[in-house]
Each structure stands twice: as structure tokens, then as C-alpha cells.
Amino acid sequence: MTYSSLQHGLLNLPGSTPQSKTELLRLLRLDYEQYHCVFNTAGMHNHLSHHLLAAYDLGAPTPLLTSIFEKEAALQRPADLGEVGFDLTGAPQVGEVNEGNWTKWLGDERAYPAYVNFFADIVRQQGISGAVDEYLFGKSANEKGVSMLLRFMGGLMHPIIHLGFGIEFAEPMMVTAGLAQCAVGTDSLLPGVDPIDPKFNTSPSNGRLPLLGVLRDIYDSSVLTPIMPYDADYEYPQRFRDLLADGQRQREMERIVDSWHIDVNNIDRNVEEAILVTTLIVFGTGKSGRLPRLDFFTNHFLTSAIFFPSILNALPNASQKIILLKTWFFYLGLWLVDRGRPRIDSTLLMSYSAFPKPPLRQVVHADASAVGAPNSDEDTNPWPIMLGCVIHAPDAHTIKTFRALYWASQQYGTRTAGSFHGVFDNRSGSESHRGISKVDGTLFVRAAGILMDMMGWVTYGEKAGKWDRSGLGWDAAWEVDDITNREKWRALEYEDLRWQFEGKEATEGDARARL
């Protein structure tokens, strides 16, 4: 399979050139051909192509794309795990997987190259939509033990992100690798946790609540309680095993999520709901008077939701759209409970500045001929300033989150207070969440400002920040002071893994050698 074209991304910001497009395609091909979809035995996912495409969509220049590749590639394992000492006994050879036996090696990460080869043929023959229709939503693809839709949600929603990029940019290799990632991934929330296959009403009359109402019911449920007492060192997947041990929480979550009304004739409103709710969860679950904490896990709620405009448009029938959205929020809800069921605080999020700015050491004074007051925060558009900095952020999650917020601001930035769907409960008439009726379209720029403040204005001399893993829903997590908490989680950051995999050290020099 070869690259033939590249569709514009959701943003398609100025900055792309013939040279940057050519370099992007070359680097994407190298990732596709050389690297595995996870870079260690803990199952951490390869973000290389995500980082490249997000940066390209934001207008990153050619040398920056090359630098991103060198940095991310140094973390990766080769696609052929035999090269790093894996025993490949029982694993399929490239060319061995076919339509008659493709389910045989599901969940086996050693089979990744063989699945890439198989799905490349499928995408070539059936096209992107045809491959997604049959191998994610088809009946045989979702028989017990196959469960491709569940695998699509597994791995903290990374398959959604990878395949979503492929659909958004109409890039067959990304779709191929995304399907292969589903195939070798888990059909459950995490490895070691039993699969959960929720069933939802897919009729046009499905559900009756807006998504904010569904979130309200998740918060109010006496069944969906987090594991107590709080333990900051609770290891995965044990907490999920305990969380789901008796089956009550998953049944309750299934019941509540099925009440979300998906209107396939107005699916854009459901996308808006998903973006709004995930933004609130990521950026509005802190504590007043404390430094914001941005949860690493819930961050993936937002960076997966951004792909719904593209994925939903590729699905041929209404029931698939309903199943996708409800299954996604079902899994999201269980992850939310695992994080301590953090409550959104709309007032807190709206208290953050709508005019974020970097830490300037020297103020440049505008000429007297300038119209307006360029040195006033209120007279400045903060998005270009943030954009010029965030494309240099070292962490792929940061730039993907910024891209989602930028797009959300484009789409919903002019929403007035009280106009978002579901701010008033359609059962009681009161606010679905305290202060939610005061939220307007500026929440996205406020959130972007907090992202920059917490993850670092790196081009202005600030050190890159870190994602939080403390579990924001537990009050006990906040008993640790902000500085101590931030330093505790620093060592577990994606970028701090020292490029270690399977006993072999890689360096950025090794990555350059592959260019």
C-alpha cells in the first residue's frame, strides 16, 4: 500500500507547504512500516503518527515534523517483536492471516505485522468505509471472543484515535494500522479485566436525556461509587477488577448511558454534547484555590471525541452511530468512576482567564498608529500565541488536546450562556449541574489557557509540565499539596521512560538513522 493523497484535517491551518506534506507522508510511512503499535510490555501506545498529524494540522513546518519523528521514534519497538527477543512460536507470519482465520490471533501483540498486512489488503479492496463497516461493526466481527468494537474502545481509546486520524485525513495506512491495533489489543477495559459487552437501544426513539443529564445520573448513582478508601498507589488492573467484580457497576452504567438520546438526524448536536462534557471533565474537575490538575486518563475522553465528526460520517447506517456513541460513553463512564468520579465545577472552569497569555519577560509596546489597544489582554486574540507555542510541546497528548479545543472553539465559541444542550434538566427544569447555565463558548479558550499553563509555555522558557495521575475524584488525593503531587507523578510521564524497551536502549540518534 502506498500513499496517494492526504485529505485536509479538521483544522487545516495555514503553514502547510508542499515540502511539509511530502515530509509528513514520508514519516508516516516509516512509522507504518517499521514500528509496533505499542512501545513496551505495559501496553503503552505509539503516538508517533498522532503527534505528526496533529502538528501538521496546526501548520507545523517541515523541520519540526522531522524533529517530532526523531523524538517519538526513539521510544518505539520494531513491528517485528522478534527483533527485541520475543519468542514468536505460534505467531503468524506476514501473509498467513486471511479472511478465513483472521480471528485466530486476536489479542496477540506478536501478530501485529501480520494483521497490518491483512488489513492493508482489506482496505485496498473495500475502501476505508467498507473495511470499518465489516471489521468493526459487522456481525461476525462482534461475535463472542472477537469483539472488535470492544477492542476499538480498549487501550484507553487509542484505537479510536489512531483509526480516527486515518478517517479524518483519508489515509489508508492509518486506517490499516488502526484496525491492526484493534486486533492485537484487548477486548476489555484493561488486560486482565473480563470483557463487558453492553447492549443499547438503537431505535430512533432511543433514550430521552441529553448527555449532561446522563452525567448527572452517573454522579447521583449510589451504585457507581469509586473504590474506597483512596490509595494513590493502587496498581492496574486491580482497581478495575475490584470495581467490576460483582457486575453491578457495569449494569448500572449500561442502564444510565442507554438513556442518552442519540438523534441520528441531528448527530452534530450529539458531537457537540460529547465535546462539551469531555472538556468539562478534563478542565473543570479541580478545586477552587488550588493549582489545576489535568488527569492523564480523562484527557483521552476529549482526544477521542474529536474524531466523531469524521468517524460518524463514515458509518453507513444509523444504528452504528448510536452503538458507537453509547459504547464510547459507557467505557468513558467506567473510567470516570475509576478516577474517583470527579465532579465537574463549571464555575471553576469559567473563572479561568478567557485571555490566556505566556509569561513575558519583556513587554513590546505597540506603535501609536496601531488601532485599539494591542497591549491589552482584551484586545488580543490568544489563539495564535498559544498555537505558536504548543506545536513545540514535547508531549503528543498536549498538542492533541489543544487541537481538540481549537476545533471546539471554531465550532462552538460563539455559544451564549445557557444555550448548550442539556444545561437545564429536562425532568426537573433546574440546572443539570451547578453553574452550568453560565457556561458559554469561551470555556474552550479558558481550557486551552489552563492547558498551556499546566503543560508549560515551552517556547517562553517554561519547563514542560506533566499530566496528573492522582485520581481527582477522591478528596484524599487533594490532601497532598500541589507541588509534591506534581513531582510525584513526573517520573511516570510518557516522556520520562528513557526510551527503555525490552532491555534495549534506543536513542534519538538511532531514530535519525532510520530516516
Tab-separated table of N, CA and C in Angstrom, residues 157-297:
chain	number	residue	atom	x	y	z
A	157	MET	N	-8.916	3.942	24.634
A	157	MET	CA	-9.470	4.575	23.441
A	157	MET	C	-8.431	4.941	22.389
A	158	HIS	N	-7.218	4.419	22.507
A	158	HIS	CA	-6.207	4.728	21.498
A	158	HIS	C	-6.562	4.218	20.096
A	159	PRO	N	-7.201	3.048	19.952
A	159	PRO	CA	-7.593	2.653	18.596
A	159	PRO	C	-8.547	3.646	17.938
A	160	ILE	N	-9.451	4.260	18.729
A	160	ILE	CA	-10.336	5.292	18.180
A	160	ILE	C	-9.499	6.434	17.621
A	161	ILE	N	-8.501	6.837	18.384
A	161	ILE	CA	-7.676	7.967	17.979
A	161	ILE	C	-6.886	7.636	16.712
A	162	HIS	N	-6.278	6.466	16.681
A	162	HIS	CA	-5.442	6.108	15.528
A	162	HIS	C	-6.290	5.955	14.261
A	163	LEU	N	-7.339	5.168	14.358
A	163	LEU	CA	-8.191	4.978	13.189
A	163	LEU	C	-8.919	6.271	12.841
A	164	GLY	N	-9.252	7.070	13.875
A	164	GLY	CA	-9.908	8.352	13.633
A	164	GLY	C	-9.055	9.287	12.807
A	165	PHE	N	-7.766	9.341	13.105
A	165	PHE	CA	-6.861	10.134	12.271
A	165	PHE	C	-6.891	9.625	10.832
A	166	GLY	N	-6.920	8.308	10.662
A	166	GLY	CA	-6.940	7.742	9.319
A	166	GLY	C	-8.170	8.142	8.538
A	167	ILE	N	-9.326	8.114	9.196
A	167	ILE	CA	-10.566	8.507	8.521
A	167	ILE	C	-10.572	10.005	8.254
A	168	GLU	N	-10.159	10.797	9.234
A	168	GLU	CA	-10.158	12.256	9.074
A	168	GLU	C	-9.295	12.691	7.895
A	169	PHE	N	-8.111	12.125	7.782
A	169	PHE	CA	-7.187	12.515	6.718
A	169	PHE	C	-7.304	11.619	5.480
A	170	ALA	N	-8.276	10.687	5.502
A	170	ALA	CA	-8.477	9.748	4.389
A	170	ALA	C	-7.177	9.037	4.039
A	171	GLU	N	-6.468	8.594	5.077
A	171	GLU	CA	-5.169	7.962	4.890
A	171	GLU	C	-5.274	6.455	5.142
A	172	PRO	N	-5.195	5.633	4.084
A	172	PRO	CA	-5.398	4.185	4.225
A	172	PRO	C	-4.446	3.507	5.196
A	173	MET	N	-3.198	3.942	5.253
A	173	MET	CA	-2.257	3.287	6.155
A	173	MET	C	-2.640	3.492	7.619
A	174	MET	N	-3.133	4.673	7.949
A	174	MET	CA	-3.564	4.916	9.327
A	174	MET	C	-4.767	4.045	9.675
A	175	VAL	N	-5.682	3.891	8.727
A	175	VAL	CA	-6.846	3.027	8.962
A	175	VAL	C	-6.396	1.580	9.114
A	176	THR	N	-5.503	1.153	8.239
A	176	THR	CA	-4.967	-0.210	8.312
A	176	THR	C	-4.327	-0.474	9.671
A	177	ALA	N	-3.450	0.421	10.090
A	177	ALA	CA	-2.771	0.249	11.373
A	177	ALA	C	-3.750	0.334	12.534
A	178	GLY	N	-4.790	1.171	12.386
A	178	GLY	CA	-5.797	1.267	13.437
A	178	GLY	C	-6.573	-0.024	13.609
A	179	LEU	N	-6.937	-0.661	12.512
A	179	LEU	CA	-7.632	-1.952	12.591
A	179	LEU	C	-6.713	-3.027	13.164
A	180	ALA	N	-5.451	-3.005	12.765
A	180	ALA	CA	-4.491	-3.969	13.316
A	180	ALA	C	-4.296	-3.752	14.811
A	181	GLN	N	-4.305	-2.503	15.225
A	181	GLN	CA	-4.188	-2.188	16.648
A	181	GLN	C	-5.381	-2.733	17.423
A	182	CYS	N	-6.576	-2.610	16.854
A	182	CYS	CA	-7.759	-3.218	17.478
A	182	CYS	C	-7.564	-4.725	17.620
A	183	ALA	N	-7.087	-5.359	16.564
A	183	ALA	CA	-6.979	-6.817	16.538
A	183	ALA	C	-6.017	-7.351	17.595
A	184	VAL	N	-4.916	-6.672	17.824
A	184	VAL	CA	-3.942	-7.182	18.793
A	184	VAL	C	-4.174	-6.617	20.188
A	185	GLY	N	-5.176	-5.738	20.307
A	185	GLY	CA	-5.460	-5.130	21.596
A	185	GLY	C	-6.424	-5.943	22.431
A	186	THR	N	-6.824	-5.366	23.553
A	186	THR	CA	-7.703	-6.047	24.488
A	186	THR	C	-9.166	-5.790	24.158
A	187	ASP	N	-10.026	-6.776	24.464
A	187	ASP	CA	-11.462	-6.603	24.277
A	187	ASP	C	-12.123	-6.194	25.595
A	188	SER	N	-11.331	-5.651	26.502
A	188	SER	CA	-11.853	-5.198	27.786
A	188	SER	C	-11.243	-3.847	28.122
A	189	LEU	N	-11.643	-3.301	29.259
A	189	LEU	CA	-11.116	-2.004	29.657
A	189	LEU	C	-9.601	-2.025	29.779
A	190	LEU	N	-9.100	-3.091	30.353
A	190	LEU	CA	-7.667	-3.256	30.559
A	190	LEU	C	-7.333	-4.735	30.521
A	191	PRO	N	-6.101	-5.095	30.202
A	191	PRO	CA	-5.720	-6.507	30.274
A	191	PRO	C	-5.988	-7.071	31.668
A	192	GLY	N	-6.539	-8.258	31.708
A	192	GLY	CA	-6.827	-8.890	32.984
A	192	GLY	C	-8.207	-8.615	33.527
A	193	VAL	N	-8.961	-7.769	32.845
A	193	VAL	CA	-10.334	-7.463	33.251
A	193	VAL	C	-11.279	-8.136	32.275
A	194	ASP	N	-12.287	-8.809	32.778
A	194	ASP	CA	-13.212	-9.528	31.907
A	194	ASP	C	-13.896	-8.581	30.930
A	195	PRO	N	-14.115	-9.017	29.681
A	195	PRO	CA	-14.806	-8.186	28.696
A	195	PRO	C	-16.223	-7.834	29.138
A	196	ILE	N	-16.658	-6.639	28.771
A	196	ILE	CA	-18.020	-6.181	29.036
A	196	ILE	C	-18.621	-5.789	27.699
A	197	ASP	N	-19.740	-6.371	27.360
A	197	ASP	CA	-20.371	-6.122	26.066
A	197	ASP	C	-21.748	-5.511	26.301
A	198	PRO	N	-21.829	-4.182	26.442
A	198	PRO	CA	-23.117	-3.556	26.733
A	198	PRO	C	-24.063	-3.628	25.542
A	199	LYS	N	-25.354	-3.646	25.823
A	199	LYS	CA	-26.380	-3.659	24.787
A	199	LYS	C	-27.219	-2.392	24.910
A	200	PHE	N	-27.431	-1.737	23.779
A	200	PHE	CA	-28.135	-0.464	23.811
A	200	PHE	C	-29.289	-0.441	22.819
A	201	ASN	N	-30.273	0.382	23.143
A	201	ASN	CA	-31.412	0.622	22.264
A	201	ASN	C	-30.937	1.447	21.074
A	202	THR	N	-31.131	0.934	19.868
A	202	THR	CA	-30.684	1.649	18.668
A	202	THR	C	-31.843	2.144	17.815
A	203	SER	N	-33.048	2.129	18.369
A	203	SER	CA	-34.199	2.618	17.615
A	203	SER	C	-34.173	4.145	17.577
A	204	PRO	N	-34.913	4.769	16.651
A	204	PRO	CA	-34.943	6.239	16.591
A	204	PRO	C	-35.415	6.882	17.889
A	205	SER	N	-36.194	6.141	18.684
A	205	SER	CA	-36.710	6.693	19.941
A	205	SER	C	-35.788	6.390	21.119
A	206	ASN	N	-34.548	6.013	20.822
A	206	ASN	CA	-33.618	5.636	21.893
A	206	ASN	C	-33.391	6.789	22.860
A	207	GLY	N	-33.403	6.492	24.140
A	207	GLY	CA	-33.031	7.464	25.159
A	207	GLY	C	-33.961	8.655	25.254
A	208	ARG	N	-33.766	9.430	26.291
A	208	ARG	CA	-34.594	10.620	26.490
A	208	ARG	C	-33.811	11.773	27.095
A	209	LEU	N	-32.552	11.537	27.452
A	209	LEU	CA	-31.782	12.551	28.159
A	209	LEU	C	-30.661	13.123	27.304
A	210	PRO	N	-30.349	14.406	27.484
A	210	PRO	CA	-29.105	14.941	26.927
A	210	PRO	C	-27.924	14.382	27.702
A	211	LEU	N	-26.739	14.531	27.157
A	211	LEU	CA	-25.567	13.913	27.771
A	211	LEU	C	-25.264	14.504	29.150
A	212	LEU	N	-25.515	15.786	29.330
A	212	LEU	CA	-25.323	16.370	30.656
A	212	LEU	C	-26.247	15.728	31.682
A	213	GLY	N	-27.447	15.329	31.257
A	213	GLY	CA	-28.351	14.615	32.148
A	213	GLY	C	-27.842	13.228	32.481
A	214	VAL	N	-27.248	12.567	31.503
A	214	VAL	CA	-26.646	11.251	31.741
A	214	VAL	C	-25.512	11.383	32.755
A	215	LEU	N	-24.669	12.389	32.576
A	215	LEU	CA	-23.574	12.610	33.522
A	215	LEU	C	-24.116	12.890	34.917
A	216	ARG	N	-25.212	13.641	35.000
A	216	ARG	CA	-25.839	13.906	36.295
A	216	ARG	C	-26.236	12.601	36.982
A	217	ASP	N	-26.811	11.683	36.216
A	217	ASP	CA	-27.250	10.412	36.791
A	217	ASP	C	-26.067	9.537	37.205
A	218	ILE	N	-24.967	9.626	36.468
A	218	ILE	CA	-23.758	8.897	36.873
A	218	ILE	C	-23.270	9.411	38.226
A	219	TYR	N	-23.274	10.724	38.387
A	219	TYR	CA	-22.853	11.308	39.658
A	219	TYR	C	-23.792	10.933	40.807
A	220	ASP	N	-25.087	10.876	40.517
A	220	ASP	CA	-26.077	10.660	41.575
A	220	ASP	C	-26.269	9.191	41.936
A	221	SER	N	-25.762	8.284	41.114
A	221	SER	CA	-25.995	6.859	41.351
A	221	SER	C	-25.301	6.381	42.629
A	222	SER	N	-26.057	5.662	43.452
A	222	SER	CA	-25.478	5.070	44.665
A	222	SER	C	-24.708	3.794	44.354
A	223	VAL	N	-24.834	3.310	43.125
A	223	VAL	CA	-24.128	2.095	42.711
A	223	VAL	C	-22.744	2.424	42.157
A	224	LEU	N	-22.636	3.535	41.443
A	224	LEU	CA	-21.397	3.881	40.746
A	224	LEU	C	-20.421	4.611	41.666
A	225	THR	N	-20.183	4.026	42.806
A	225	THR	CA	-19.257	4.621	43.765
A	225	THR	C	-17.835	4.162	43.475
A	226	PRO	N	-16.859	5.042	43.643
A	226	PRO	CA	-15.460	4.640	43.453
A	226	PRO	C	-15.014	3.669	44.539
A	227	ILE	N	-13.909	3.001	44.271
A	227	ILE	CA	-13.304	2.117	45.264
A	227	ILE	C	-12.786	2.960	46.432
A	228	MET	N	-13.118	2.554	47.634
A	228	MET	CA	-12.661	3.240	48.839
A	228	MET	C	-11.944	2.232	49.739
A	229	PRO	N	-11.011	2.677	50.565
A	229	PRO	CA	-10.508	4.050	50.663
A	229	PRO	C	-9.554	4.373	49.516
A	230	TYR	N	-9.227	5.629	49.384
A	230	TYR	CA	-8.312	6.075	48.344
A	230	TYR	C	-6.919	5.486	48.553
A	231	ASP	N	-6.339	5.027	47.475
A	231	ASP	CA	-4.968	4.517	47.501
A	231	ASP	C	-4.263	5.018	46.255
A	232	ALA	N	-3.360	5.953	46.434
A	232	ALA	CA	-2.673	6.561	45.292
A	232	ALA	C	-1.814	5.569	44.532
A	233	ASP	N	-1.451	4.476	45.171
A	233	ASP	CA	-0.557	3.500	44.544
A	233	ASP	C	-1.282	2.240	44.096
A	234	TYR	N	-2.605	2.323	43.977
A	234	TYR	CA	-3.397	1.178	43.534
A	234	TYR	C	-2.952	0.807	42.122
A	235	GLU	N	-2.491	-0.400	41.920
A	235	GLU	CA	-1.937	-0.780	40.631
A	235	GLU	C	-3.015	-1.314	39.691
A	236	TYR	N	-2.859	-0.993	38.400
A	236	TYR	CA	-3.735	-1.546	37.373
A	236	TYR	C	-3.291	-2.961	37.044
A	237	PRO	N	-4.226	-3.836	36.655
A	237	PRO	CA	-5.655	-3.548	36.539
A	237	PRO	C	-6.464	-3.904	37.784
A	238	GLN	N	-5.804	-3.997	38.942
A	238	GLN	CA	-6.500	-4.480	40.132
A	238	GLN	C	-7.698	-3.606	40.503
A	239	ARG	N	-7.564	-2.288	40.365
A	239	ARG	CA	-8.689	-1.428	40.747
A	239	ARG	C	-9.900	-1.709	39.868
A	240	PHE	N	-9.665	-1.937	38.579
A	240	PHE	CA	-10.794	-2.262	37.709
A	240	PHE	C	-11.379	-3.629	38.046
A	241	ARG	N	-10.546	-4.569	38.421
A	241	ARG	CA	-11.074	-5.871	38.834
A	241	ARG	C	-12.007	-5.701	40.031
A	242	ASP	N	-11.571	-4.906	40.989
A	242	ASP	CA	-12.395	-4.676	42.172
A	242	ASP	C	-13.642	-3.868	41.829
A	243	LEU	N	-13.473	-2.902	40.946
A	243	LEU	CA	-14.577	-2.029	40.562
A	243	LEU	C	-15.708	-2.809	39.902
A	244	LEU	N	-15.349	-3.797	39.106
A	244	LEU	CA	-16.330	-4.514	38.292
A	244	LEU	C	-16.603	-5.927	38.788
A	245	ALA	N	-16.087	-6.271	39.949
A	245	ALA	CA	-16.115	-7.661	40.408
A	245	ALA	C	-17.512	-8.248	40.489
A	246	ASP	N	-18.482	-7.485	41.004
A	246	ASP	CA	-19.816	-8.064	41.204
A	246	ASP	C	-20.770	-7.785	40.053
A	247	GLY	N	-20.328	-7.047	39.047
A	247	GLY	CA	-21.163	-6.780	37.873
A	247	GLY	C	-22.172	-5.670	38.051
A	248	GLN	N	-22.322	-5.138	39.250
A	248	GLN	CA	-23.367	-4.140	39.474
A	248	GLN	C	-23.064	-2.810	38.795
A	249	ARG	N	-21.815	-2.378	38.868
A	249	ARG	CA	-21.490	-1.069	38.294
A	249	ARG	C	-21.646	-1.066	36.777
A	250	GLN	N	-21.204	-2.132	36.118
A	250	GLN	CA	-21.345	-2.125	34.659
A	250	GLN	C	-22.807	-2.186	34.229
A	251	ARG	N	-23.639	-2.921	34.963
A	251	ARG	CA	-25.066	-2.958	34.617
A	251	ARG	C	-25.720	-1.597	34.858
A	252	GLU	N	-25.339	-0.941	35.935
A	252	GLU	CA	-25.878	0.386	36.231
A	252	GLU	C	-25.417	1.397	35.187
A	253	MET	N	-24.151	1.331	34.795
A	253	MET	CA	-23.638	2.250	33.786
A	253	MET	C	-24.343	2.017	32.456
A	254	GLU	N	-24.552	0.775	32.098
A	254	GLU	CA	-25.255	0.456	30.856
A	254	GLU	C	-26.663	1.044	30.870
A	255	ARG	N	-27.353	0.904	31.983
A	255	ARG	CA	-28.722	1.432	32.104
A	255	ARG	C	-28.735	2.949	31.961
A	256	ILE	N	-27.826	3.611	32.638
A	256	ILE	CA	-27.810	5.075	32.613
A	256	ILE	C	-27.409	5.600	31.238
A	257	VAL	N	-26.363	5.033	30.652
A	257	VAL	CA	-25.884	5.523	29.354
A	257	VAL	C	-26.919	5.286	28.264
A	258	ASP	N	-27.708	4.233	28.386
A	258	ASP	CA	-28.734	3.969	27.375
A	258	ASP	C	-29.817	5.039	27.365
A	259	SER	N	-29.854	5.878	28.398
A	259	SER	CA	-30.846	6.960	28.430
A	259	SER	C	-30.408	8.174	27.612
A	260	TRP	N	-29.168	8.171	27.110
A	260	TRP	CA	-28.710	9.267	26.243
A	260	TRP	C	-29.467	9.199	24.925
A	261	HIS	N	-30.061	10.305	24.538
A	261	HIS	CA	-30.795	10.339	23.271
A	261	HIS	C	-29.849	10.699	22.135
A	262	ILE	N	-29.644	9.752	21.245
A	262	ILE	CA	-28.845	9.975	20.040
A	262	ILE	C	-29.802	10.235	18.893
A	263	ASP	N	-29.767	11.434	18.366
A	263	ASP	CA	-30.641	11.823	17.262
A	263	ASP	C	-29.832	11.747	15.970
A	264	VAL	N	-30.013	10.686	15.223
A	264	VAL	CA	-29.197	10.491	14.018
A	264	VAL	C	-29.509	11.530	12.948
A	265	ASN	N	-30.629	12.225	13.096
A	265	ASN	CA	-30.953	13.303	12.165
A	265	ASN	C	-30.350	14.634	12.604
A	266	ASN	N	-29.781	14.646	13.776
A	266	ASN	CA	-29.109	15.839	14.293
A	266	ASN	C	-27.867	15.398	15.062
A	267	ILE	N	-27.077	14.559	14.410
A	267	ILE	CA	-25.935	13.941	15.082
A	267	ILE	C	-24.879	14.963	15.474
A	268	ASP	N	-24.857	16.110	14.788
A	268	ASP	CA	-23.894	17.150	15.146
A	268	ASP	C	-24.118	17.641	16.571
A	269	ARG	N	-25.371	17.637	17.015
A	269	ARG	CA	-25.646	18.064	18.389
A	269	ARG	C	-25.084	17.065	19.387
A	270	ASN	N	-25.147	15.779	19.055
A	270	ASN	CA	-24.548	14.775	19.935
A	270	ASN	C	-23.035	14.916	19.994
A	271	VAL	N	-22.420	15.266	18.866
A	271	VAL	CA	-20.977	15.519	18.860
A	271	VAL	C	-20.659	16.711	19.758
A	272	GLU	N	-21.460	17.764	19.639
A	272	GLU	CA	-21.259	18.943	20.487
A	272	GLU	C	-21.373	18.579	21.964
A	273	GLU	N	-22.352	17.749	22.297
A	273	GLU	CA	-22.501	17.300	23.680
A	273	GLU	C	-21.241	16.572	24.150
A	274	ALA	N	-20.721	15.694	23.301
A	274	ALA	CA	-19.539	14.912	23.670
A	274	ALA	C	-18.332	15.817	23.912
A	275	ILE	N	-18.149	16.813	23.050
A	275	ILE	CA	-17.026	17.737	23.199
A	275	ILE	C	-17.192	18.583	24.461
A	276	LEU	N	-18.395	19.079	24.698
A	276	LEU	CA	-18.646	19.906	25.880
A	276	LEU	C	-18.383	19.128	27.166
A	277	VAL	N	-18.982	17.946	27.270
A	277	VAL	CA	-18.870	17.169	28.500
A	277	VAL	C	-17.424	16.746	28.753
A	278	THR	N	-16.723	16.320	27.722
A	278	THR	CA	-15.339	15.884	27.940
A	278	THR	C	-14.429	17.061	28.288
A	279	THR	N	-14.687	18.230	27.720
A	279	THR	CA	-13.916	19.418	28.098
A	279	THR	C	-14.136	19.755	29.565
A	280	LEU	N	-15.384	19.679	30.005
A	280	LEU	CA	-15.698	19.947	31.409
A	280	LEU	C	-15.016	18.946	32.333
A	281	ILE	N	-14.993	17.681	31.927
A	281	ILE	CA	-14.378	16.652	32.774
A	281	ILE	C	-12.868	16.852	32.875
A	282	VAL	N	-12.226	17.193	31.769
A	282	VAL	CA	-10.766	17.339	31.782
A	282	VAL	C	-10.336	18.618	32.497
A	283	PHE	N	-11.061	19.719	32.262
A	283	PHE	CA	-10.595	21.021	32.745
A	283	PHE	C	-11.435	21.610	33.878
A	284	GLY	N	-12.532	20.980	34.217
A	284	GLY	CA	-13.404	21.545	35.238
A	284	GLY	C	-13.584	20.667	36.449
A	285	THR	N	-12.611	19.827	36.771
A	285	THR	CA	-12.741	18.925	37.917
A	285	THR	C	-11.653	19.182	38.953
A	286	GLY	N	-11.199	20.421	39.027
A	286	GLY	CA	-10.201	20.785	40.017
A	286	GLY	C	-10.840	21.276	41.301
A	287	LYS	N	-10.068	21.997	42.084
A	287	LYS	CA	-10.526	22.550	43.354
A	287	LYS	C	-10.230	24.048	43.378
A	288	SER	N	-11.195	24.818	43.849
A	288	SER	CA	-11.005	26.258	43.955
A	288	SER	C	-9.847	26.566	44.897
A	289	GLY	N	-8.996	27.488	44.480
A	289	GLY	CA	-7.862	27.878	45.297
A	289	GLY	C	-6.650	26.981	45.168
A	290	ARG	N	-6.724	25.967	44.318
A	290	ARG	CA	-5.609	25.046	44.105
A	290	ARG	C	-5.126	25.151	42.663
A	291	LEU	N	-3.904	24.701	42.427
A	291	LEU	CA	-3.433	24.603	41.053
A	291	LEU	C	-4.302	23.606	40.292
A	292	PRO	N	-4.619	23.897	39.041
A	292	PRO	CA	-5.367	22.911	38.253
A	292	PRO	C	-4.568	21.617	38.110
A	293	ARG	N	-5.286	20.505	38.069
A	293	ARG	CA	-4.677	19.202	37.791
A	293	ARG	C	-5.394	18.612	36.583
A	294	LEU	N	-4.634	18.226	35.598
A	294	LEU	CA	-5.192	17.681	34.360
A	294	LEU	C	-4.928	16.186	34.330
A	295	ASP	N	-5.991	15.415	34.428
A	295	ASP	CA	-5.878	13.967	34.565
A	295	ASP	C	-5.455	13.314	33.249
A	296	PHE	N	-4.422	12.501	33.321
A	296	PHE	CA	-3.899	11.823	32.136
A	296	PHE	C	-4.946	10.919	31.491
A	297	PHE	N	-5.735	10.240	32.299
A	297	PHE	CA	-6.673	9.256	31.775
A	297	PHE	C	-7.891	9.928	31.150
